[in-house]
Short mmCIF file of C-alpha atoms (C1' of nucleotides) in Angstrom, two decimals:
data_model
loop_
_atom_site.label_atom_id
_atom_site.label_comp_id
_atom_site.label_asym_id
_atom_site.label_seq_id
_atom_site.Cartn_x
_atom_site.Cartn_y
_atom_site.Cartn_z
CA MET A 686 -2.62 -84.14 8.29
CA LYS A 687 -6.33 -83.62 7.83
CA PRO A 688 -8.38 -83.07 10.97
CA VAL A 689 -10.21 -86.06 12.32
CA VAL A 690 -13.91 -86.15 11.53
CA THR A 691 -16.00 -88.69 13.40
CA ARG A 692 -19.71 -89.25 13.67
CA PHE A 693 -22.43 -90.94 15.64
CA PRO A 694 -25.35 -92.20 13.56
CA PRO A 695 -28.15 -93.54 15.74
CA SER A 696 -31.37 -94.77 14.25
CA PRO A 697 -34.27 -93.21 16.08
CA THR A 698 -36.12 -96.39 16.92
CA GLY A 699 -35.96 -96.03 20.68
CA PHE A 700 -34.01 -94.42 23.50
CA LEU A 701 -30.23 -94.07 23.56
CA HIS A 702 -28.99 -97.27 25.06
CA ILE A 703 -25.82 -97.86 26.95
CA GLY A 704 -24.01 -99.53 24.07
CA GLY A 705 -24.85 -96.72 21.69
CA ALA A 706 -23.77 -94.17 24.24
CA ARG A 707 -20.39 -95.85 24.44
CA THR A 708 -19.96 -95.74 20.69
CA ALA A 709 -20.92 -92.08 20.66
CA LEU A 710 -18.50 -91.46 23.48
CA PHE A 711 -15.55 -93.07 21.72
CA ASN A 712 -16.15 -91.03 18.58
CA TRP A 713 -16.70 -87.84 20.52
CA LEU A 714 -13.63 -88.31 22.69
CA TYR A 715 -11.44 -89.01 19.71
CA ALA A 716 -12.68 -85.91 17.93
CA ARG A 717 -12.19 -83.76 21.00
CA LYS A 718 -8.79 -85.21 21.74
CA THR A 719 -7.54 -84.51 18.23
CA ASN A 720 -9.31 -81.17 17.88
CA GLY A 721 -11.34 -82.74 15.15
CA LYS A 722 -15.01 -82.65 14.40
CA PHE A 723 -17.87 -84.78 15.70
CA ILE A 724 -21.00 -85.03 13.58
CA LEU A 725 -24.42 -86.27 14.58
CA ARG A 726 -26.54 -87.97 11.98
CA ILE A 727 -29.96 -89.50 12.43
CA GLU A 728 -30.42 -92.63 10.36
CA ASP A 729 -34.14 -92.56 9.92
CA THR A 730 -34.49 -94.15 6.52
CA ASP A 731 -36.62 -96.87 8.04
CA GLU A 732 -39.57 -94.57 8.32
CA ALA A 733 -41.89 -97.17 9.72
CA ARG A 734 -39.76 -97.66 12.82
CA SER A 735 -38.38 -94.18 13.26
CA SER A 736 -39.97 -91.51 15.40
CA THR A 737 -39.25 -87.94 16.37
CA ASP A 738 -39.83 -88.89 19.99
CA SER A 739 -36.90 -91.24 19.75
CA THR A 740 -34.80 -88.57 18.10
CA ASP A 741 -35.59 -86.16 20.89
CA ALA A 742 -34.81 -88.74 23.53
CA ILE A 743 -31.47 -89.55 21.96
CA LEU A 744 -30.48 -85.90 21.62
CA ASP A 745 -31.54 -85.28 25.17
CA ALA A 746 -29.51 -88.21 26.49
CA LEU A 747 -26.42 -87.11 24.57
CA GLN A 748 -26.75 -83.63 25.98
CA TRP A 749 -27.09 -84.99 29.47
CA LEU A 750 -23.92 -86.99 29.00
CA GLY A 751 -22.21 -83.85 27.82
CA ILE A 752 -21.54 -85.22 24.37
CA ASP A 753 -21.93 -82.24 22.08
CA TRP A 754 -21.75 -82.24 18.32
CA ASP A 755 -20.19 -79.81 15.89
CA GLU A 756 -22.52 -80.52 13.00
CA GLY A 757 -26.01 -81.87 12.61
CA PRO A 758 -28.14 -83.51 13.48
CA TYR A 759 -28.48 -84.42 9.84
CA PHE A 760 -31.45 -86.55 8.88
CA GLN A 761 -31.14 -89.17 6.19
CA THR A 762 -34.74 -88.69 5.19
CA GLU A 763 -33.78 -85.19 4.10
CA ARG A 764 -30.99 -86.45 1.91
CA LYS A 765 -32.87 -88.78 -0.39
CA ASP A 766 -31.95 -86.78 -3.49
CA ILE A 767 -28.29 -87.15 -2.74
CA TYR A 768 -28.56 -90.91 -2.45
CA ARG A 769 -30.54 -91.10 -5.67
CA ARG A 770 -27.86 -89.15 -7.46
CA TYR A 771 -25.12 -91.46 -6.26
CA ILE A 772 -27.12 -94.54 -7.10
CA ARG A 773 -27.72 -93.26 -10.60
CA LYS A 774 -24.01 -92.68 -10.91
CA LEU A 775 -23.27 -96.25 -9.85
CA VAL A 776 -25.69 -97.62 -12.42
CA GLU A 777 -24.29 -95.39 -15.14
CA THR A 778 -20.73 -96.45 -14.42
CA GLY A 779 -21.72 -100.09 -14.51
CA HIS A 780 -21.16 -100.71 -10.81
CA ALA A 781 -24.82 -101.36 -10.15
CA TYR A 782 -27.84 -102.67 -11.99
CA TYR A 783 -31.60 -102.95 -11.82
CA CYS A 784 -33.11 -106.20 -10.67
CA SER A 785 -36.71 -107.28 -11.06
CA CYS A 786 -36.65 -110.46 -9.02
CA THR A 787 -39.52 -110.77 -6.57
CA PRO A 788 -39.07 -111.38 -2.88
CA ASP A 789 -40.37 -114.89 -3.36
CA GLU A 790 -37.75 -115.64 -5.97
CA ILE A 791 -35.07 -114.33 -3.68
CA THR A 792 -36.27 -116.50 -0.85
CA ALA A 793 -36.09 -119.51 -3.11
CA MET A 794 -32.52 -118.64 -4.11
CA ARG A 795 -31.49 -118.35 -0.52
CA GLU A 796 -32.98 -121.69 0.37
CA GLN A 797 -31.21 -123.25 -2.56
CA ALA A 798 -27.88 -121.81 -1.53
CA ARG A 799 -28.37 -122.94 2.01
CA ALA A 800 -29.29 -126.40 0.92
CA ARG A 801 -25.94 -126.62 -0.82
CA GLY A 802 -24.21 -125.57 2.40
CA LEU A 803 -23.53 -122.08 1.17
CA LYS A 804 -24.34 -118.72 2.55
CA PRO A 805 -27.90 -117.68 1.63
CA MET A 806 -27.38 -115.29 -1.25
CA TYR A 807 -28.91 -113.67 -4.29
CA ASN A 808 -27.60 -115.45 -7.35
CA GLY A 809 -27.10 -112.55 -9.70
CA LYS A 810 -29.94 -113.47 -12.02
CA CYS A 811 -30.58 -109.95 -13.32
CA ARG A 812 -26.97 -108.95 -13.38
CA GLU A 813 -26.45 -109.03 -17.12
CA LYS A 814 -30.02 -108.32 -18.17
CA GLY A 815 -29.44 -104.61 -18.62
CA LEU A 816 -32.80 -103.79 -17.08
CA SER A 817 -33.80 -100.16 -16.75
CA ASP A 818 -35.64 -98.38 -14.01
CA SER A 819 -39.30 -99.36 -13.70
CA ASP A 820 -41.81 -100.20 -11.05
CA ASN A 821 -40.79 -102.88 -8.62
CA THR A 822 -37.15 -102.92 -9.55
CA VAL A 823 -34.42 -102.61 -6.99
CA VAL A 824 -30.84 -101.57 -7.62
CA ARG A 825 -28.06 -103.97 -6.70
CA LEU A 826 -24.35 -103.39 -6.46
CA LYS A 827 -22.28 -105.56 -8.76
CA THR A 828 -19.82 -107.22 -6.43
CA PRO A 829 -16.70 -109.08 -7.54
CA ASP A 830 -17.06 -112.86 -7.90
CA ALA A 831 -13.57 -113.61 -6.79
CA GLY A 832 -10.73 -112.16 -4.80
CA VAL A 833 -10.80 -110.73 -1.34
CA THR A 834 -11.74 -107.45 0.23
CA VAL A 835 -9.58 -106.60 3.19
CA VAL A 836 -10.85 -104.49 6.03
CA GLU A 837 -7.97 -102.74 7.70
CA ASP A 838 -9.30 -102.29 11.17
CA ILE A 839 -7.43 -100.42 13.86
CA VAL A 840 -8.81 -102.53 16.64
CA LYS A 841 -9.27 -105.93 15.02
CA GLY A 842 -6.40 -105.81 12.62
CA ASP A 843 -6.70 -106.84 8.98
CA THR A 844 -9.62 -109.06 8.15
CA ALA A 845 -10.04 -110.60 4.72
CA PHE A 846 -13.44 -111.39 3.31
CA GLN A 847 -13.91 -113.60 0.28
CA ASN A 848 -15.76 -111.61 -2.33
CA ALA A 849 -17.52 -114.80 -3.36
CA GLU A 850 -19.19 -114.70 0.04
CA MET A 851 -20.86 -111.44 -0.86
CA ASP A 852 -23.89 -111.30 -3.06
CA ASP A 853 -25.05 -108.40 -5.16
CA PHE A 854 -26.77 -106.62 -2.33
CA ILE A 855 -29.55 -104.11 -2.73
CA ILE A 856 -28.64 -100.45 -2.52
CA GLN A 857 -32.00 -99.05 -3.55
CA ARG A 858 -35.41 -100.42 -2.66
CA SER A 859 -38.20 -100.81 -5.18
CA ASP A 860 -39.82 -97.69 -3.74
CA GLY A 861 -36.73 -95.74 -4.72
CA SER A 862 -35.35 -95.28 -1.23
CA ALA A 863 -31.73 -95.97 -0.38
CA MET A 864 -30.63 -98.92 1.72
CA TYR A 865 -28.46 -98.63 4.77
CA ASN A 866 -25.07 -99.51 3.30
CA LEU A 867 -25.45 -97.05 0.45
CA ALA A 868 -26.79 -94.23 2.57
CA VAL A 869 -24.08 -94.62 5.17
CA VAL A 870 -21.27 -94.56 2.67
CA VAL A 871 -22.68 -91.63 0.74
CA ASP A 872 -23.18 -89.73 3.97
CA ASP A 873 -19.74 -90.50 5.25
CA ILE A 874 -18.17 -89.46 1.97
CA THR A 875 -20.13 -86.25 1.61
CA MET A 876 -19.74 -85.32 5.25
CA GLY A 877 -16.02 -85.85 5.11
CA ILE A 878 -16.00 -88.56 7.78
CA ASN A 879 -12.54 -90.06 7.93
CA THR A 880 -12.71 -92.06 11.14
CA ILE A 881 -15.46 -94.56 11.87
CA ILE A 882 -15.65 -96.15 15.28
CA ARG A 883 -18.64 -98.43 15.66
CA GLY A 884 -19.81 -101.73 17.12
CA ASP A 885 -18.25 -104.87 15.71
CA ASP A 886 -21.66 -106.06 14.61
CA HIS A 887 -20.89 -103.79 11.66
CA LEU A 888 -17.65 -105.50 10.77
CA ILE A 889 -19.51 -107.72 8.33
CA ASN A 890 -21.00 -104.69 6.58
CA THR A 891 -17.64 -103.12 6.10
CA PRO A 892 -16.45 -105.06 3.06
CA LYS A 893 -19.73 -104.17 1.35
CA GLN A 894 -19.21 -100.56 2.20
CA ILE A 895 -15.63 -100.66 1.02
CA LEU A 896 -16.89 -101.91 -2.33
CA ILE A 897 -19.18 -98.89 -2.54
CA TYR A 898 -16.35 -96.53 -1.66
CA LYS A 899 -14.27 -98.08 -4.39
CA ALA A 900 -17.08 -97.99 -6.94
CA LEU A 901 -17.49 -94.32 -6.15
CA GLY A 902 -13.78 -93.72 -6.32
CA ALA A 903 -13.66 -92.33 -2.80
CA ASP A 904 -10.95 -92.57 -0.17
CA LEU A 905 -11.54 -95.06 2.60
CA PRO A 906 -11.95 -93.85 6.14
CA VAL A 907 -10.16 -95.41 9.10
CA PHE A 908 -12.29 -98.18 10.57
CA GLY A 909 -12.34 -99.26 14.18
CA HIS A 910 -14.79 -101.89 15.29
CA VAL A 911 -15.24 -102.03 19.02
CA PRO A 912 -16.64 -105.12 20.72
CA MET A 913 -20.19 -105.25 21.95
CA VAL A 914 -21.35 -104.73 25.48
CA LEU A 915 -23.03 -107.83 26.84
CA GLY A 916 -25.49 -108.36 29.65
CA PRO A 917 -24.69 -110.34 32.79
CA ASP A 918 -25.77 -113.49 30.98
CA LYS A 919 -23.23 -112.79 28.25
CA ALA A 920 -25.97 -112.19 25.73
CA ARG A 921 -26.02 -109.02 23.76
CA LEU A 922 -27.48 -106.18 25.80
CA SER A 923 -31.22 -105.93 25.35
CA LYS A 924 -34.36 -104.80 27.10
CA ARG A 925 -34.55 -107.80 29.33
CA HIS A 926 -31.29 -106.86 30.96
CA GLY A 927 -32.96 -104.14 32.96
CA ALA A 928 -31.73 -100.60 32.82
CA MET A 929 -30.73 -100.06 29.25
CA SER A 930 -31.41 -96.46 28.47
CA VAL A 931 -29.14 -93.64 29.46
CA GLY A 932 -32.16 -91.79 30.80
CA GLU A 933 -32.76 -94.49 33.38
CA TYR A 934 -29.36 -93.88 34.86
CA ARG A 935 -30.13 -90.23 35.19
CA ASN A 936 -33.34 -91.12 37.05
CA MET A 937 -31.50 -93.49 39.32
CA GLY A 938 -29.19 -90.73 40.45
CA TYR A 939 -26.08 -91.44 38.44
CA LEU A 940 -23.82 -88.61 37.39
CA PRO A 941 -23.10 -88.18 33.70
CA ASP A 942 -19.39 -88.06 34.48
CA ALA A 943 -19.62 -91.41 36.24
CA VAL A 944 -21.56 -93.00 33.39
CA ILE A 945 -19.00 -91.74 30.93
CA ASN A 946 -16.14 -92.89 33.09
CA TYR A 947 -17.64 -96.34 33.40
CA LEU A 948 -18.55 -96.66 29.75
CA VAL A 949 -15.17 -95.65 28.49
CA ARG A 950 -13.47 -98.20 30.72
CA LEU A 951 -15.65 -100.86 29.16
CA GLY A 952 -13.31 -101.56 26.30
CA TRP A 953 -10.64 -98.96 26.77
CA SER A 954 -7.88 -98.61 29.30
CA HIS A 955 -5.13 -96.32 30.38
CA GLY A 956 -2.86 -98.51 32.44
CA ASP A 957 -4.28 -99.03 35.90
CA GLN A 958 -6.27 -95.83 36.03
CA GLU A 959 -9.92 -96.29 36.90
CA PHE A 960 -11.11 -92.81 37.78
CA PHE A 961 -11.23 -90.27 34.99
CA THR A 962 -12.57 -86.78 34.83
CA ARG A 963 -13.96 -85.56 31.55
CA LYS A 964 -10.78 -83.57 31.04
CA ASP A 965 -8.63 -86.63 31.69
CA LEU A 966 -10.49 -88.56 29.08
CA ILE A 967 -10.22 -85.94 26.40
CA GLN A 968 -6.55 -85.72 27.11
CA LYS A 969 -5.81 -89.43 27.40
CA PHE A 970 -8.24 -91.23 25.12
CA ASP A 971 -6.69 -93.01 22.18
CA LEU A 972 -7.55 -95.67 19.66
CA GLU A 973 -4.53 -97.82 20.47
CA HIS A 974 -5.86 -99.02 23.79
CA LEU A 975 -9.29 -100.11 22.69
CA GLY A 976 -9.91 -103.71 23.70
CA ARG A 977 -10.77 -106.49 21.28
CA SER A 978 -13.05 -108.64 23.36
CA ALA A 979 -16.65 -108.13 24.41
CA SER A 980 -17.39 -106.97 27.91
CA MET A 981 -20.22 -107.38 30.36
CA PHE A 982 -22.09 -104.51 31.87
CA ASP A 983 -21.62 -104.38 35.64
CA MET A 984 -23.87 -102.06 37.64
CA GLN A 985 -21.91 -102.47 40.83
CA LYS A 986 -18.80 -101.07 39.30
CA LEU A 987 -20.74 -98.19 37.80
CA THR A 988 -22.18 -97.52 41.23
CA ALA A 989 -18.78 -97.55 42.87
CA LEU A 990 -17.51 -95.11 40.28
CA ASN A 991 -20.56 -92.96 40.81
CA ALA A 992 -19.79 -92.76 44.52
CA ARG A 993 -16.30 -91.56 43.73
CA HIS A 994 -17.55 -88.94 41.32
CA ILE A 995 -20.06 -87.72 43.88
CA GLN A 996 -17.22 -87.25 46.32
CA ALA A 997 -15.08 -85.51 43.77
CA LYS A 998 -17.68 -82.89 42.85
CA SER A 999 -18.34 -79.66 44.66
CA ALA A 1000 -21.62 -79.20 46.48
CA PRO A 1001 -22.79 -76.39 44.18
CA ASP A 1002 -22.15 -78.67 41.20
CA LEU A 1003 -24.24 -81.42 42.70
CA ALA A 1004 -27.04 -79.17 43.93
CA PRO A 1005 -29.12 -78.70 40.75
CA SER A 1006 -29.50 -82.42 40.09
CA LEU A 1007 -30.16 -83.17 43.73
CA LEU A 1008 -32.81 -80.48 43.93
CA LEU A 1009 -34.71 -82.17 41.13
CA LEU A 1010 -34.68 -85.46 43.00
CA LEU A 1011 -35.70 -83.79 46.25
CA LYS A 1012 -38.61 -82.31 44.41
CA ASP A 1013 -39.68 -85.82 43.44
CA LEU A 1014 -39.74 -86.59 47.16
CA GLY A 1015 -41.98 -83.61 47.73
CA ILE A 1016 -39.23 -81.50 49.22
CA ALA A 1017 -38.82 -77.94 48.05
CA ALA A 1018 -35.19 -77.00 48.55
CA GLU A 1019 -33.13 -74.08 47.35
CA ASN A 1020 -29.71 -74.01 45.78
CA ASP A 1021 -28.37 -72.14 48.78
CA VAL A 1022 -25.66 -72.36 51.41
CA PHE A 1023 -27.83 -74.59 53.57
CA THR A 1024 -28.24 -77.15 50.81
CA HIS A 1025 -24.56 -77.00 50.03
CA LYS A 1026 -23.77 -77.84 53.64
CA VAL A 1027 -26.30 -80.64 53.56
CA ILE A 1028 -24.67 -82.06 50.47
CA GLU A 1029 -21.22 -81.93 51.98
CA THR A 1030 -22.32 -84.04 54.91
CA LEU A 1031 -23.80 -86.61 52.55
CA GLN A 1032 -21.15 -86.82 49.84
CA PRO A 1033 -18.99 -89.52 51.45
CA ARG A 1034 -21.98 -91.71 52.18
CA SER A 1035 -24.04 -91.56 49.00
CA LYS A 1036 -23.54 -93.91 46.11
CA THR A 1037 -26.21 -92.23 44.02
CA LEU A 1038 -27.98 -88.91 44.03
CA VAL A 1039 -31.24 -90.70 44.75
CA GLU A 1040 -29.66 -92.13 47.86
CA MET A 1041 -28.42 -88.68 48.77
CA ALA A 1042 -31.86 -87.15 48.35
CA GLU A 1043 -33.41 -89.75 50.60
CA SER A 1044 -30.76 -89.24 53.24
CA ALA A 1045 -31.18 -85.49 52.96
CA ARG A 1046 -34.88 -85.59 53.65
CA PHE A 1047 -34.62 -85.11 57.44
CA TYR A 1048 -32.77 -81.83 56.97
CA TYR A 1049 -35.71 -80.25 55.21
CA VAL A 1050 -38.83 -81.52 56.91
CA ASP A 1051 -40.35 -79.64 59.83
CA ALA A 1052 -40.17 -82.63 62.10
CA PRO A 1053 -38.29 -85.80 61.26
CA ASP A 1054 -40.18 -89.07 61.03
CA ILE A 1055 -39.09 -90.89 64.14
CA ASP A 1056 -38.22 -94.50 63.52
CA GLU A 1057 -40.02 -96.46 66.25
CA LYS A 1058 -37.28 -98.99 66.76
CA ALA A 1059 -34.69 -96.30 67.08
CA ALA A 1060 -36.86 -94.38 69.49
CA ALA A 1061 -37.52 -97.42 71.62
CA ARG A 1062 -33.84 -98.01 71.92
CA PHE A 1063 -32.47 -94.52 72.36
CA LEU A 1064 -35.25 -92.09 73.25
CA THR A 1065 -35.77 -93.72 76.60
CA ALA A 1066 -37.12 -92.18 79.78
CA ASP A 1067 -33.69 -91.67 81.26
CA THR A 1068 -32.54 -89.58 78.29
CA ALA A 1069 -35.26 -86.97 78.49
CA ASP A 1070 -33.50 -84.89 81.10
CA MET A 1071 -30.21 -85.09 79.29
CA LEU A 1072 -31.78 -84.03 76.00
CA THR A 1073 -33.45 -81.07 77.63
CA ARG A 1074 -30.17 -80.03 79.19
CA ILE A 1075 -28.46 -80.24 75.81
CA ALA A 1076 -31.21 -78.25 74.12
CA ASP A 1077 -30.99 -75.51 76.72
CA ALA A 1078 -27.24 -75.40 76.53
CA ILE A 1079 -27.25 -75.15 72.77
CA ASP A 1080 -29.94 -72.53 72.91
CA ASN A 1081 -27.73 -70.41 75.12
CA LEU A 1082 -24.63 -71.05 73.06
CA PRO A 1083 -23.25 -67.78 71.74
CA ASP A 1084 -21.29 -69.49 68.98
CA PHE A 1085 -22.93 -72.43 67.23
CA THR A 1086 -19.65 -74.12 66.29
CA GLN A 1087 -18.06 -77.48 66.71
CA ASP A 1088 -15.98 -76.08 69.59
CA GLY A 1089 -19.08 -74.80 71.32
CA LEU A 1090 -20.88 -78.10 70.89
CA GLU A 1091 -17.91 -80.07 72.10
CA LYS A 1092 -17.79 -78.06 75.31
CA ILE A 1093 -21.45 -78.76 75.94
CA PHE A 1094 -21.08 -82.45 75.28
CA LYS A 1095 -18.07 -82.69 77.57
CA LYS A 1096 -20.01 -81.12 80.36
CA ILE A 1097 -22.96 -83.44 79.84
CA MET A 1098 -20.66 -86.43 79.69
CA ALA A 1099 -19.17 -85.45 83.00
CA ASP A 1100 -22.46 -84.53 84.67
CA PHE A 1101 -24.24 -87.70 83.61
CA ASN A 1102 -21.15 -89.86 83.70
CA LEU A 1103 -21.71 -91.08 80.16
CA GLY A 1104 -19.53 -91.94 77.22
CA PHE A 1105 -19.89 -89.90 74.09
CA GLY A 1106 -21.77 -92.64 72.34
CA LYS A 1107 -24.49 -92.57 74.97
CA ILE A 1108 -25.11 -88.95 74.15
CA ALA A 1109 -24.62 -89.05 70.42
CA GLN A 1110 -27.11 -91.79 69.57
CA PRO A 1111 -30.14 -90.36 71.42
CA LEU A 1112 -29.25 -87.00 69.98
CA ARG A 1113 -29.01 -88.43 66.50
CA VAL A 1114 -32.40 -90.09 66.79
CA ALA A 1115 -33.89 -86.91 68.22
CA VAL A 1116 -32.64 -84.79 65.36
CA THR A 1117 -32.75 -87.14 62.37
CA GLY A 1118 -35.29 -89.73 63.44
CA THR A 1119 -32.91 -92.61 62.79
CA THR A 1120 -29.73 -94.16 64.06
CA VAL A 1121 -27.94 -93.53 60.80
CA SER A 1122 -26.76 -90.11 59.76
CA PRO A 1123 -23.70 -88.03 59.00
CA GLY A 1124 -21.35 -87.32 61.90
CA ILE A 1125 -23.05 -85.56 64.81
CA PHE A 1126 -21.10 -82.33 64.61
CA GLU A 1127 -21.20 -81.78 60.88
CA MET A 1128 -24.82 -82.78 60.83
CA LEU A 1129 -25.91 -80.41 63.61
CA LEU A 1130 -23.83 -77.62 62.18
CA ALA A 1131 -25.46 -78.08 58.80
CA LEU A 1132 -28.94 -78.27 60.34
CA GLY A 1133 -28.53 -75.02 62.22
CA LYS A 1134 -29.03 -73.97 65.80
CA GLU A 1135 -32.74 -73.30 65.74
CA LYS A 1136 -33.82 -76.53 64.14
CA THR A 1137 -31.44 -78.47 66.33
CA VAL A 1138 -32.82 -77.04 69.54
CA HIS A 1139 -36.39 -77.38 68.39
CA ARG A 1140 -35.98 -81.03 67.44
CA ILE A 1141 -34.24 -81.99 70.63
CA ARG A 1142 -37.04 -80.39 72.65
CA GLN A 1143 -39.64 -82.15 70.56
CA ALA A 1144 -37.95 -85.46 71.25
CA ALA A 1145 -37.76 -84.74 74.97
CA ALA A 1146 -41.43 -83.86 74.96
CA ARG A 1147 -42.22 -87.03 73.12
CA ILE A 1148 -40.49 -89.05 75.81
CA SER A 1149 -42.38 -87.26 78.55
CA ASN A 1150 -45.70 -87.82 76.79
CA GLN A 1151 -45.03 -91.51 76.48
CA ALA A 1152 -44.18 -91.74 80.15
CA LEU A 1153 -47.65 -90.47 81.09
"C1'" G B 47 -25.62 -124.39 7.61
"C1'" U B 48 -21.90 -120.56 5.88
"C1'" C B 49 -18.79 -116.41 7.02
"C1'" C B 50 -16.46 -113.11 10.61
"C1'" C B 51 -14.72 -111.69 15.48
"C1'" C B 52 -13.11 -112.84 20.44
"C1'" A B 53 -10.69 -115.77 24.70
"C1'" U B 54 -5.95 -113.17 31.65
"C1'" C B 55 -9.24 -113.47 38.72
"C1'" G B 56 -16.91 -113.94 39.38
"C1'" U B 57 -16.75 -108.89 36.52
"C1'" C B 58 -13.85 -104.61 34.10
"C1'" U B 59 -8.90 -104.79 32.84
"C1'" A B 60 -2.81 -104.09 32.78
"C1'" G B 61 0.73 -107.12 30.53
"C1'" C B 62 0.63 -109.61 24.54
"C1'" C B 63 2.48 -106.05 18.92
"C1'" C B 64 8.84 -105.60 20.50
"C1'" G B 65 9.01 -113.65 24.23
"C1'" G B 66 12.71 -113.72 30.05
"C1'" U B 67 11.97 -108.02 34.93
"C1'" C B 68 4.80 -112.08 35.69
"C1'" C B 69 5.01 -118.54 40.67
"C1'" A B 70 0.79 -112.39 36.38
"C1'" G B 71 -0.43 -105.99 38.49
"C1'" G B 72 -4.85 -102.71 39.44
"C1'" A B 73 -10.21 -101.91 40.11
"C1'" C B 74 -15.38 -103.65 41.40
"C1'" A B 75 -17.62 -107.46 44.28
"C1'" C B 76 -16.69 -110.74 48.44
"C1'" C B 77 -14.19 -111.96 53.33
"C1'" G B 78 -11.19 -110.31 57.59
"C1'" G B 79 -9.00 -106.17 60.45
"C1'" C B 80 -7.99 -100.93 61.70
"C1'" C B 81 -10.22 -96.07 62.34
"C1'" U B 82 -14.85 -94.57 64.89
"C1'" U B 83 -20.45 -91.02 68.05
"C1'" U B 84 -24.13 -94.28 64.03
"C1'" C B 85 -23.81 -95.32 58.81
"C1'" A B 86 -20.43 -94.50 55.49
"C1'" C B 87 -15.56 -92.71 53.69
"C1'" G B 88 -10.60 -94.03 54.31
"C1'" C B 89 -6.56 -97.42 55.35
"C1'" C B 90 -4.36 -102.49 55.83
"C1'" G B 91 -4.75 -107.65 54.61
"C1'" G B 92 -7.10 -112.03 52.24
"C1'" C B 93 -9.64 -114.90 48.37
"C1'" G B 94 -9.15 -115.18 43.17
"C1'" A B 95 -7.20 -115.85 36.39
"C1'" C B 96 -3.21 -116.67 31.68
"C1'" A B 97 -9.90 -121.99 28.42
"C1'" G B 98 -7.62 -126.98 26.77
"C1'" G B 99 -4.05 -129.46 23.68
"C1'" G B 100 -0.05 -129.40 20.47
"C1'" G B 101 4.13 -126.94 18.53
"C1'" U B 102 8.44 -122.93 17.98
"C1'" U B 103 12.23 -121.54 21.71
"C1'" C B 104 17.39 -122.23 26.42
"C1'" G B 105 12.72 -119.78 27.97
"C1'" A B 106 5.61 -118.38 26.21
"C1'" A B 107 0.16 -115.12 29.29
"C1'" U B 108 3.08 -113.13 25.28
"C1'" C B 109 4.59 -116.26 18.52
"C1'" C B 110 2.07 -120.49 15.32
"C1'" C B 111 -1.70 -124.49 14.74
"C1'" C B 112 -5.90 -127.28 16.39
"C1'" U B 113 -9.96 -128.00 19.76
"C1'" U B 114 -13.48 -125.98 22.89
"C1'" G B 115 -16.32 -122.00 24.48
"C1'" G B 116 -18.62 -117.19 23.72
"C1'" G B 117 -20.31 -113.30 20.47
"C1'" G B 118 -21.75 -111.29 15.75
"C1'" A B 119 -23.56 -111.49 10.70
"C1'" C B 120 -26.01 -113.83 6.65
"C1'" G B 121 -33.10 -108.60 5.25
"C1'" C B 122 -36.44 -104.43 -0.29
"C1'" C B 123 -33.68 -103.34 9.07
"C1'" A B 124 -30.06 -100.04 10.74
#
RNA sequence: GUCCCCAUCGUCUAGCCCGGUCCAGGACACCGGCCUUUCACGCCGGCGACAGGGGUUCGAAUCCCCUUGGGGACGCCA
């Protein structure tokens, strides 16, 4: 059994979008699962639309997702000689021919075909002319007039295409450059690709490609055409659907593991399992459980999965990404024990890292921004004394632990005849500035004794000042 | 217009290949409740689907056909 060789061939005409990422993921997972090889190839033969910026962005996004490649990136623009050689071979063996029809003529043919209720096609005018290479000639593949070409697809099953439906398509442009179908097949053959998983928008290209494989006398790879990812309006995913690029998800505070988890579940399943670690996926991914129908992209589910992945990670793992986001908020934080504690208090209540960074803000600033509404409700005149008492008690606490804090709170509760809630909320507002925060104990413990005492005193002072 | 693909809760899906264990299971969302120092997490419960019509069969979500709906492709783009 030969090792599996898969590939991901993006064209560098923009960022890596979600649909492309999923295709890359399927190929990568299958290669990793089978101990095969995953090759990256940049399909930049459309030089007008391709850019190195796009290439960089795509590579960057793949790296962020943790999709690494064993070979490449190869660039099709650097392989022109290879294509030319194969095209020459096809002409020499009679599988292809030169055609001198002008674009206008072709347009006319198409209109004619359409008028007769047929598929718009080239009519094979130059097929038997025996033209040779000259300016303004293209090369076309000689396709069979009759019979069928069957695509054996591991996700769609066998699909038969009438050869009569296929025209003699162009494999080389008049400027001598290779067209997509030719370049892909030549690349896949020469790179040893034996498993092709791609979007089902390519299913129609497959019979054409099979014809090229056959004309070249090459073995066919295994094909698997996965359904498209659609937007919420069931239209193919496009710019107008909002966040499309993988990079946007990084900026919004999504974890690569969550994105991968979500993407793989869009069209693949493993029983009822929803949560997968990277390791799980490499172990469990298979081609048998790829779905056949298109799916819609659902941010809410991605977000839910992201929350679960945030909880599943360790604080030190989360820290580097969070630090970057804190920096965006103007907060300089270190990857230290303090930050790790901060993260732990926030993990169960953050759906994204951006959310976590915003919630973490109060830990780092010198004095929290006091929310006026919260202050009006909880930092009232009658709490000033209590807060001062708490601050003093904590200040004198030999051990700044949950036990120590509990003892203090119990005493205060008894002395002031208050329920715990009556103490906790003013305290929370004093220390965080808002009524919403992690649990009092974990939060104070993470904040540290000094800051805690300082903030409570500041709040008490604030109340006194307002009373004047 | 022609060709191709697809069709289970609002969404992602299990089940379909090898009909009965499915008056269809899980997850997200939504709605209740519990827990509780806030917000969350968590837990419990609820709502909610086999597109329609014909067959085949003792029996169909599962097999066949048609209809409808959705998607894709018909480039000197990839």
